[in-house]
mmCIF file of C-alpha atoms and ligand atoms in Angstrom:
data_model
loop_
_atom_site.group_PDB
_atom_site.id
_atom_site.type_symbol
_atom_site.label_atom_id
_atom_site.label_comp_id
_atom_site.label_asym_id
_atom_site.label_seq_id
_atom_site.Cartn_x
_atom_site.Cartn_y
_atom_site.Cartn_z
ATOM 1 C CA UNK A 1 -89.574 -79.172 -26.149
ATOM 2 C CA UNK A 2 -88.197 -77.985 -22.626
ATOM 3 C CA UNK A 3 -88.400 -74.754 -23.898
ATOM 4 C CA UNK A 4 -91.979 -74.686 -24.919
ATOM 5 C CA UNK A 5 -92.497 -76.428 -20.924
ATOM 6 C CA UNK A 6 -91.189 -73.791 -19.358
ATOM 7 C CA UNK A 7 -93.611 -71.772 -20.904
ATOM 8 C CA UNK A 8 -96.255 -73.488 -19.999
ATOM 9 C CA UNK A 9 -95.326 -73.421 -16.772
ATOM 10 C CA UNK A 10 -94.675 -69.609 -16.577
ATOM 11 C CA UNK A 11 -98.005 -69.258 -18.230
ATOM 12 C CA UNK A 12 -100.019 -71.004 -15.439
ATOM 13 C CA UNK A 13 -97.575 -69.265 -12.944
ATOM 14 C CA UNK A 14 -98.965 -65.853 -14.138
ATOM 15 C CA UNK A 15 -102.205 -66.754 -14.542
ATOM 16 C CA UNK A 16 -101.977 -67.265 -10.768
ATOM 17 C CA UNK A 17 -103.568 -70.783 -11.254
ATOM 18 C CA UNK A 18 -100.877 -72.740 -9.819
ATOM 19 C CA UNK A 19 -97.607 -71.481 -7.647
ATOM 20 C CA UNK A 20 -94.273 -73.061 -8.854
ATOM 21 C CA UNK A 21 -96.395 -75.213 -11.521
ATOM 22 C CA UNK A 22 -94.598 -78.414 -13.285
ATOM 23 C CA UNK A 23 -95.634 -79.921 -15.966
ATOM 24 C CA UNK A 24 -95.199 -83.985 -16.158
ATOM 25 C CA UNK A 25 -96.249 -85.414 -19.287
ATOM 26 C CA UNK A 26 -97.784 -88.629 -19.035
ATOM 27 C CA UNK A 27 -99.027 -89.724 -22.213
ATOM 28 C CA UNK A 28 -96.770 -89.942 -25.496
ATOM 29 C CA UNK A 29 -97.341 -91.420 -28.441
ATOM 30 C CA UNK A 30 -95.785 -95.100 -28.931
ATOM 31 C CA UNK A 31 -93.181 -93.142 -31.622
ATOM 32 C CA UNK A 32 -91.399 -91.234 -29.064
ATOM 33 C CA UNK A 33 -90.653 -94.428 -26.888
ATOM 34 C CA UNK A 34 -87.105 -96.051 -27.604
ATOM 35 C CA UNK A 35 -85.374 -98.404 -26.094
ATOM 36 C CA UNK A 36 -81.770 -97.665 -24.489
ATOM 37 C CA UNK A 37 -79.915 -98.935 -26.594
ATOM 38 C CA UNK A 38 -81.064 -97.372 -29.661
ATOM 39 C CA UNK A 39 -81.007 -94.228 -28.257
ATOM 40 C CA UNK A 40 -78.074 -91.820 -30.429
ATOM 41 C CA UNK A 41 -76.899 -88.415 -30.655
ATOM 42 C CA UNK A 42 -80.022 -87.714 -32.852
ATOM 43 C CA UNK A 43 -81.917 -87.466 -30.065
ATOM 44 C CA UNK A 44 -80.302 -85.324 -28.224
ATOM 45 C CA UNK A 45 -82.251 -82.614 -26.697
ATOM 46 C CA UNK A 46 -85.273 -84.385 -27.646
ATOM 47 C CA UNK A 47 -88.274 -85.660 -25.409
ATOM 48 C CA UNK A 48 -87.549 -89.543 -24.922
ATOM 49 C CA UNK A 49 -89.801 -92.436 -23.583
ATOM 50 C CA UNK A 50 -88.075 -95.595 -21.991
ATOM 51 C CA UNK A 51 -88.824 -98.537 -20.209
ATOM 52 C CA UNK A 52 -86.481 -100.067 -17.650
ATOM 53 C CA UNK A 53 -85.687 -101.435 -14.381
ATOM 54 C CA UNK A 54 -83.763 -99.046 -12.317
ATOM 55 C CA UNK A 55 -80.109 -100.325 -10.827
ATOM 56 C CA UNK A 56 -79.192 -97.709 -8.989
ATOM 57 C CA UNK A 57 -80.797 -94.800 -7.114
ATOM 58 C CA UNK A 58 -78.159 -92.041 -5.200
ATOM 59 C CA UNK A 59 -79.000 -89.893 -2.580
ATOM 60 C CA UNK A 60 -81.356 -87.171 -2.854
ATOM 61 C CA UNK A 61 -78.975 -84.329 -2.789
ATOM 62 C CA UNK A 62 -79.670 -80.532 -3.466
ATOM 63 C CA UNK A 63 -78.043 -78.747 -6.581
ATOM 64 C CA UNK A 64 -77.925 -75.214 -7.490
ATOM 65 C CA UNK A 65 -80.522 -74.266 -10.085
ATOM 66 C CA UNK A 66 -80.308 -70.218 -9.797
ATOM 67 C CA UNK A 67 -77.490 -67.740 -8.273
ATOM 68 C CA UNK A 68 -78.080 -64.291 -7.523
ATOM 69 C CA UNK A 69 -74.976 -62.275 -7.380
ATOM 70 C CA UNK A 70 -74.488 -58.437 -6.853
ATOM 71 C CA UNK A 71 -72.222 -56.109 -8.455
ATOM 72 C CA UNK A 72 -69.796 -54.503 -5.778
ATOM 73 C CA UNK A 73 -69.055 -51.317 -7.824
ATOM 74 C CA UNK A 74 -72.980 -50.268 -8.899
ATOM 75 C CA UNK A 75 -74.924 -52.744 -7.069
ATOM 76 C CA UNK A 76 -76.829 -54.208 -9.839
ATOM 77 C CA UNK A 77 -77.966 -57.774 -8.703
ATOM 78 C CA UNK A 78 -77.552 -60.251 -11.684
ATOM 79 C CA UNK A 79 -79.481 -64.059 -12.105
ATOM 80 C CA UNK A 80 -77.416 -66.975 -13.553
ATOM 81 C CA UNK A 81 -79.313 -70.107 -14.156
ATOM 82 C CA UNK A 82 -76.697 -72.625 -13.365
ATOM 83 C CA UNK A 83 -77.765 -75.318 -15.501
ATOM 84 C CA UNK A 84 -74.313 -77.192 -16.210
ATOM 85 C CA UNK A 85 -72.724 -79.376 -13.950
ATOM 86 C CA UNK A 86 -70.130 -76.411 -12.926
ATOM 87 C CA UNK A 87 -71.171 -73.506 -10.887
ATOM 88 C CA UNK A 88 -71.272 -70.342 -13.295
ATOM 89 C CA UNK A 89 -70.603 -67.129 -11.842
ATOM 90 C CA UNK A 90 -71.323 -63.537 -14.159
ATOM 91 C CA UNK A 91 -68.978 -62.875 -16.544
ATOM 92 C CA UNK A 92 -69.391 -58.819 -16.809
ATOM 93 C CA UNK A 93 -72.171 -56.288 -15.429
ATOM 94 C CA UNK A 94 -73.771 -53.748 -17.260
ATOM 95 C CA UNK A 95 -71.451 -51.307 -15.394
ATOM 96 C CA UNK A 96 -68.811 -52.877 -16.972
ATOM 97 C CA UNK A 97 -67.327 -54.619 -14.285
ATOM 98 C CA UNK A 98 -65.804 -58.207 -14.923
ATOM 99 C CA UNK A 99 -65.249 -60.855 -12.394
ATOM 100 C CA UNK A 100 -65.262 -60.293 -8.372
ATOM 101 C CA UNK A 101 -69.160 -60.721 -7.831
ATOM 102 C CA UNK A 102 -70.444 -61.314 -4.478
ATOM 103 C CA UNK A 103 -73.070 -64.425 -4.071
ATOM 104 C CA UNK A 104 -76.563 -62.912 -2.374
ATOM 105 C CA UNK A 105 -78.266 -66.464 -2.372
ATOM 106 C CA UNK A 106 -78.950 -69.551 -4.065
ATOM 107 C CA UNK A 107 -82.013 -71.350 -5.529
ATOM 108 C CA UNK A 108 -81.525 -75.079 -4.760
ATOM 109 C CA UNK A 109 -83.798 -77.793 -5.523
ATOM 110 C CA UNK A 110 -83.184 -81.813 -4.818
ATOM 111 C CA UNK A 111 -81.994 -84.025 -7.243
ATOM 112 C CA UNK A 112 -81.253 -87.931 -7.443
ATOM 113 C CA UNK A 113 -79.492 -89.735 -9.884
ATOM 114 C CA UNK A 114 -81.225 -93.184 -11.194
ATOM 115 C CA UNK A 115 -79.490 -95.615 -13.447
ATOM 116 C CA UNK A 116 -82.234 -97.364 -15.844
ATOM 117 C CA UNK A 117 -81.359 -100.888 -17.287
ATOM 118 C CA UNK A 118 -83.185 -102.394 -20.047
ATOM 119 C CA UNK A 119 -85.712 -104.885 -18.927
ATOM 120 C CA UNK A 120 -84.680 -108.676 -19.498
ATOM 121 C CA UNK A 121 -87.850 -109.474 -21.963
ATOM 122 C CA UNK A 122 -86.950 -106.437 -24.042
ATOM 123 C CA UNK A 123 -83.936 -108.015 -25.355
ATOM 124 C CA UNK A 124 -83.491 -110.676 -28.007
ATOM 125 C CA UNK A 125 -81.045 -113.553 -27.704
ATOM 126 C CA UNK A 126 -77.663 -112.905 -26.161
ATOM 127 C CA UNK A 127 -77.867 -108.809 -25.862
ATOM 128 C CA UNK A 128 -76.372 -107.375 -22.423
ATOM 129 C CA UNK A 129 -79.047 -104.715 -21.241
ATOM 130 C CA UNK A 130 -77.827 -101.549 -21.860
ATOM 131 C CA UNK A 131 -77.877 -98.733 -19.355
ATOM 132 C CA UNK A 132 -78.287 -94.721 -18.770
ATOM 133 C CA UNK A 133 -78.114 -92.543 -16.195
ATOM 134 C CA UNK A 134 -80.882 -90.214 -15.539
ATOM 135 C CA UNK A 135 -81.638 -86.842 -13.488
ATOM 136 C CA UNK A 136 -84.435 -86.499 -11.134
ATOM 137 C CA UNK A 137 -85.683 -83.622 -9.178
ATOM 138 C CA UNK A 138 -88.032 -81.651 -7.524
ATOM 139 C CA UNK A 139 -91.478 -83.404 -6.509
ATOM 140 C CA UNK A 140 -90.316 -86.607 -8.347
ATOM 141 C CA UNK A 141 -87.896 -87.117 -5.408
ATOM 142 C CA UNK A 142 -90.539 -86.682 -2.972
ATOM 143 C CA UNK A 143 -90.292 -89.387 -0.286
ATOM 144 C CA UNK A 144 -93.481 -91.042 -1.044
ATOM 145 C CA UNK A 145 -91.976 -90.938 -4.434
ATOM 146 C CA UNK A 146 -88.849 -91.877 -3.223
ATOM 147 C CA UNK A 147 -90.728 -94.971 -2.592
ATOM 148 C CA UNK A 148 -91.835 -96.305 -5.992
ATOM 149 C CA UNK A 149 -88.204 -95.537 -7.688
ATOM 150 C CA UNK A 150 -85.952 -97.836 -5.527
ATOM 151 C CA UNK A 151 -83.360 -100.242 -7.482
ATOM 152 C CA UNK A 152 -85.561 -103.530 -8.726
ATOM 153 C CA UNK A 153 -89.003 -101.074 -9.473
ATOM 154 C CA UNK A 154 -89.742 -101.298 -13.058
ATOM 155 C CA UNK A 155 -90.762 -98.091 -14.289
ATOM 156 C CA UNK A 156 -91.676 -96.000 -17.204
ATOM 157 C CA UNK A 157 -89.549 -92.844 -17.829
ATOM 158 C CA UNK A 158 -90.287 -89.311 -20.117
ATOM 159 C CA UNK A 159 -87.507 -86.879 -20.450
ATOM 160 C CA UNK A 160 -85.466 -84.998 -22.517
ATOM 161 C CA UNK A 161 -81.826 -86.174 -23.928
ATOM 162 C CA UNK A 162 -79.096 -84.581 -22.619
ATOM 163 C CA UNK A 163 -75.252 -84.694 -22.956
ATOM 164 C CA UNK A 164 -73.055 -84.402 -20.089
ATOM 165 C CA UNK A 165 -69.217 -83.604 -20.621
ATOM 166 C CA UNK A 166 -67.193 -86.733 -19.016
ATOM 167 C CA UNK A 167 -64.482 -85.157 -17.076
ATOM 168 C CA UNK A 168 -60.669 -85.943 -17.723
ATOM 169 C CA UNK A 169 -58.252 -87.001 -15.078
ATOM 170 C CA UNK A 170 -56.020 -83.632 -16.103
ATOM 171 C CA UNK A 171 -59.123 -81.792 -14.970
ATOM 172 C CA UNK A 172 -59.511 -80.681 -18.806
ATOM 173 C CA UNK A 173 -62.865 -81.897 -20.849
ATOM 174 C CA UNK A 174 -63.252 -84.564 -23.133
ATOM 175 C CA UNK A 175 -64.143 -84.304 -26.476
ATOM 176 C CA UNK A 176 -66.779 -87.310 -26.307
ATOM 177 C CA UNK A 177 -69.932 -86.672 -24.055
ATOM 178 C CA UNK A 178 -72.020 -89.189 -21.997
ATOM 179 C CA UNK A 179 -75.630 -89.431 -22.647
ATOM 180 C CA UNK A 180 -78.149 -89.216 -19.717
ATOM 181 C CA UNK A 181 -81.907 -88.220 -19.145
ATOM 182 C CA UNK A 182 -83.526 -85.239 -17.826
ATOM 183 C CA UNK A 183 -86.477 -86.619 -16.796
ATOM 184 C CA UNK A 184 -89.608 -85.052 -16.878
ATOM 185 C CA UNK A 185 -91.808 -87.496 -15.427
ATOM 186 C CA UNK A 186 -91.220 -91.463 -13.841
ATOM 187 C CA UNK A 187 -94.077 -93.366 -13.991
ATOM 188 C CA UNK A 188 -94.129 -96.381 -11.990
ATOM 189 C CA UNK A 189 -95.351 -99.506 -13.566
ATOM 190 C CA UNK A 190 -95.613 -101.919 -10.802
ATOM 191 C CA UNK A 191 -98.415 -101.308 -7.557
ATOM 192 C CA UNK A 192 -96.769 -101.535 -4.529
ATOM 193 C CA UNK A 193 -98.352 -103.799 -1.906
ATOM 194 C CA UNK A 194 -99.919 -100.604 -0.154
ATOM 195 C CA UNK A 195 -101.663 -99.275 -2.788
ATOM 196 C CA UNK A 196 -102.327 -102.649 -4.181
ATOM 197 C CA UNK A 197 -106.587 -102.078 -4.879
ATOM 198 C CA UNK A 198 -108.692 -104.722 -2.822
ATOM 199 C CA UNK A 199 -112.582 -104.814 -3.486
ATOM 200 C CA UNK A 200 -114.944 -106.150 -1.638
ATOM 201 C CA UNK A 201 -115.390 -109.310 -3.746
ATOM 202 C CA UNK A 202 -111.407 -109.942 -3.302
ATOM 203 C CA UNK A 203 -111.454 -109.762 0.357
ATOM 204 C CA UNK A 204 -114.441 -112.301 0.443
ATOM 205 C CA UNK A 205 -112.292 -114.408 -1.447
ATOM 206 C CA UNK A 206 -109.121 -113.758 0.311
ATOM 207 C CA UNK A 207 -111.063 -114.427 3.786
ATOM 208 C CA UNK A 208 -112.465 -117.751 2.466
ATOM 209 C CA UNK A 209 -108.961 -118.980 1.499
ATOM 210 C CA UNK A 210 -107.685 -118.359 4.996
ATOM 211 C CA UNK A 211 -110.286 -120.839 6.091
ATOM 212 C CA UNK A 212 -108.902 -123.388 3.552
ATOM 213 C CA UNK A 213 -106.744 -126.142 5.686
ATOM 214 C CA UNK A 214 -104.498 -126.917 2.474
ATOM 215 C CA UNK A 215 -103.667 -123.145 1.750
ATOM 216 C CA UNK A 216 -100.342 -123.331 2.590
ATOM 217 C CA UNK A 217 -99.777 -126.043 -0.178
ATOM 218 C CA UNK A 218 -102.331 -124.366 -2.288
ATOM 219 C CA UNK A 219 -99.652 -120.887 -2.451
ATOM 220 C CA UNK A 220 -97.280 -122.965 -2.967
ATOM 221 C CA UNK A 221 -98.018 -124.905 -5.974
ATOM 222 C CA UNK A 222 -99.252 -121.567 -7.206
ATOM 223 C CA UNK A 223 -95.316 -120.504 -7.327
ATOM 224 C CA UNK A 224 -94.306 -120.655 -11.071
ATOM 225 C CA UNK A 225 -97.028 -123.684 -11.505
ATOM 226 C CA UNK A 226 -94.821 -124.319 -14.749
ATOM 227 C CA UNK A 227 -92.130 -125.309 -13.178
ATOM 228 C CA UNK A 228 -92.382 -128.900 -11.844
ATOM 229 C CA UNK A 229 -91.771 -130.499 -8.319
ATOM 230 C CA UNK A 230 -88.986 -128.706 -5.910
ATOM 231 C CA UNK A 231 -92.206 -128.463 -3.466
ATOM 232 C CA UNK A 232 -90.089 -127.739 -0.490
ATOM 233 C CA UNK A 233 -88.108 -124.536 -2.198
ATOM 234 C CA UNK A 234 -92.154 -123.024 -3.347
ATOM 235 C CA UNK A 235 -93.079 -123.918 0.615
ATOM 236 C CA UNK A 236 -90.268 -122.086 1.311
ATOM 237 C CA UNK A 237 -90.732 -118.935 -0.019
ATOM 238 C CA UNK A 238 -94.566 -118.592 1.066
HETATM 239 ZN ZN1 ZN B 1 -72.015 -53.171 -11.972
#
């Protein structure tokens, strides 16, 4: 699937439709959506759909996506997509040179790590909610994206299954992998309060409220009306 994206994008790229086009998916069929905890080595490298409430956010930090190195003995410049976690250098040049490359530039692009939980009402009796780590970049770490993806936000997520080598303590790999998420697209599933759509009718109402002299106790009682009494906590928190 990333494969055939990246075509996609290089397609509209040439056409000269869109610069530096990305393609977010937005709607997938129900099939492709799985919950965290069902989610197995079978998928790997496949497009996944989750639902979750995200626990942690990092820092937007840049990573290396591309290196451009040059050849000291024929001066043949040479691309390596860095696309693991460690930073690849050539390993030979057409020349036959191996090894000793000089760095030109890098490509970098910002990234942010999220940690997704399951939501509480999508487990059954005495589960834990179940967790993965996911990759962000580019425009989805945008600061007025930044915004809707802040631990609490609930929010939907489409991306691809990766596995990511855990690193021993002798500095060696290990022979199990962690599972995480490249994601291709977060969709938020909650409005915040700005963009929060008030008509005209709503505002009439709101307004007339405001006149109402037993508002206050009115908001109140309107706190989880199912639970009974504790008056002062619901006046609390209006
Ligand atoms: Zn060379």
């Amino acid at each position: 699937p990333e494969e055939s994206l990246s075509l996609f994008e290089l397609a509209l790229e040439e056409l000269g439709l869109i610069e530096n086009a990305r393609i977010r998916l937005v709607n997938l069929p129900k099939s492709q959506e799985i919950k965290v905890r069902n989610i197995r080595s079978k998928h790997l490298n496949e497009i996944v759909v989750i639902e979750g409430i995200i626990r942690q956010a990092s820092d937007v930090r840049p990573q290396v996506v591309n290196a451009k190195f040059e050849c000291p003995s024929c001066g043949t410049v040479i691309s390596v997509l860095q696309i693991e976690k460690k930073f690849r250098e050539p390993t030979r040049c057409s020349c036959g040179r191996r090894g000793g490359f000089r760095l030109l530039s890098k490509e970098m692009v910002d990234t942010q790590r999220l940690v997704i939980e399951e939501s509480p009402e999508s487990l059954s009796g005495g589960e834990q909610p179940k967790r993965i780590d996911t990759f962000v970049k580019e425009d989805l770490v945008e600061p007025k994206m930044e915004e809707k993806t802040t631990p609490g936000a609930r929010v939907k997520i489409i991306g691809v299954l990766k596995e990511v080598p855990v690193p021993l303590a002798s500095g060696g790999l290990s022979t199990r992998f962690a599972l995480a998420i490249e994601v291709n697209n977060i969709i938020p599933l909650e409005e915040t309060f700005e963009e929060l759509d008030i008509n005209e009718e709503d505002e009439n109402q709101i307004l007339e409220l405001a006149q109402d002299p037993r508002i206050f106790e009115k908001l109140a009682r309107s706190i989880t009306p199912s639970v009974w009494g504790y008056e002062e906590i619901k006046k609390s928190l209006v």
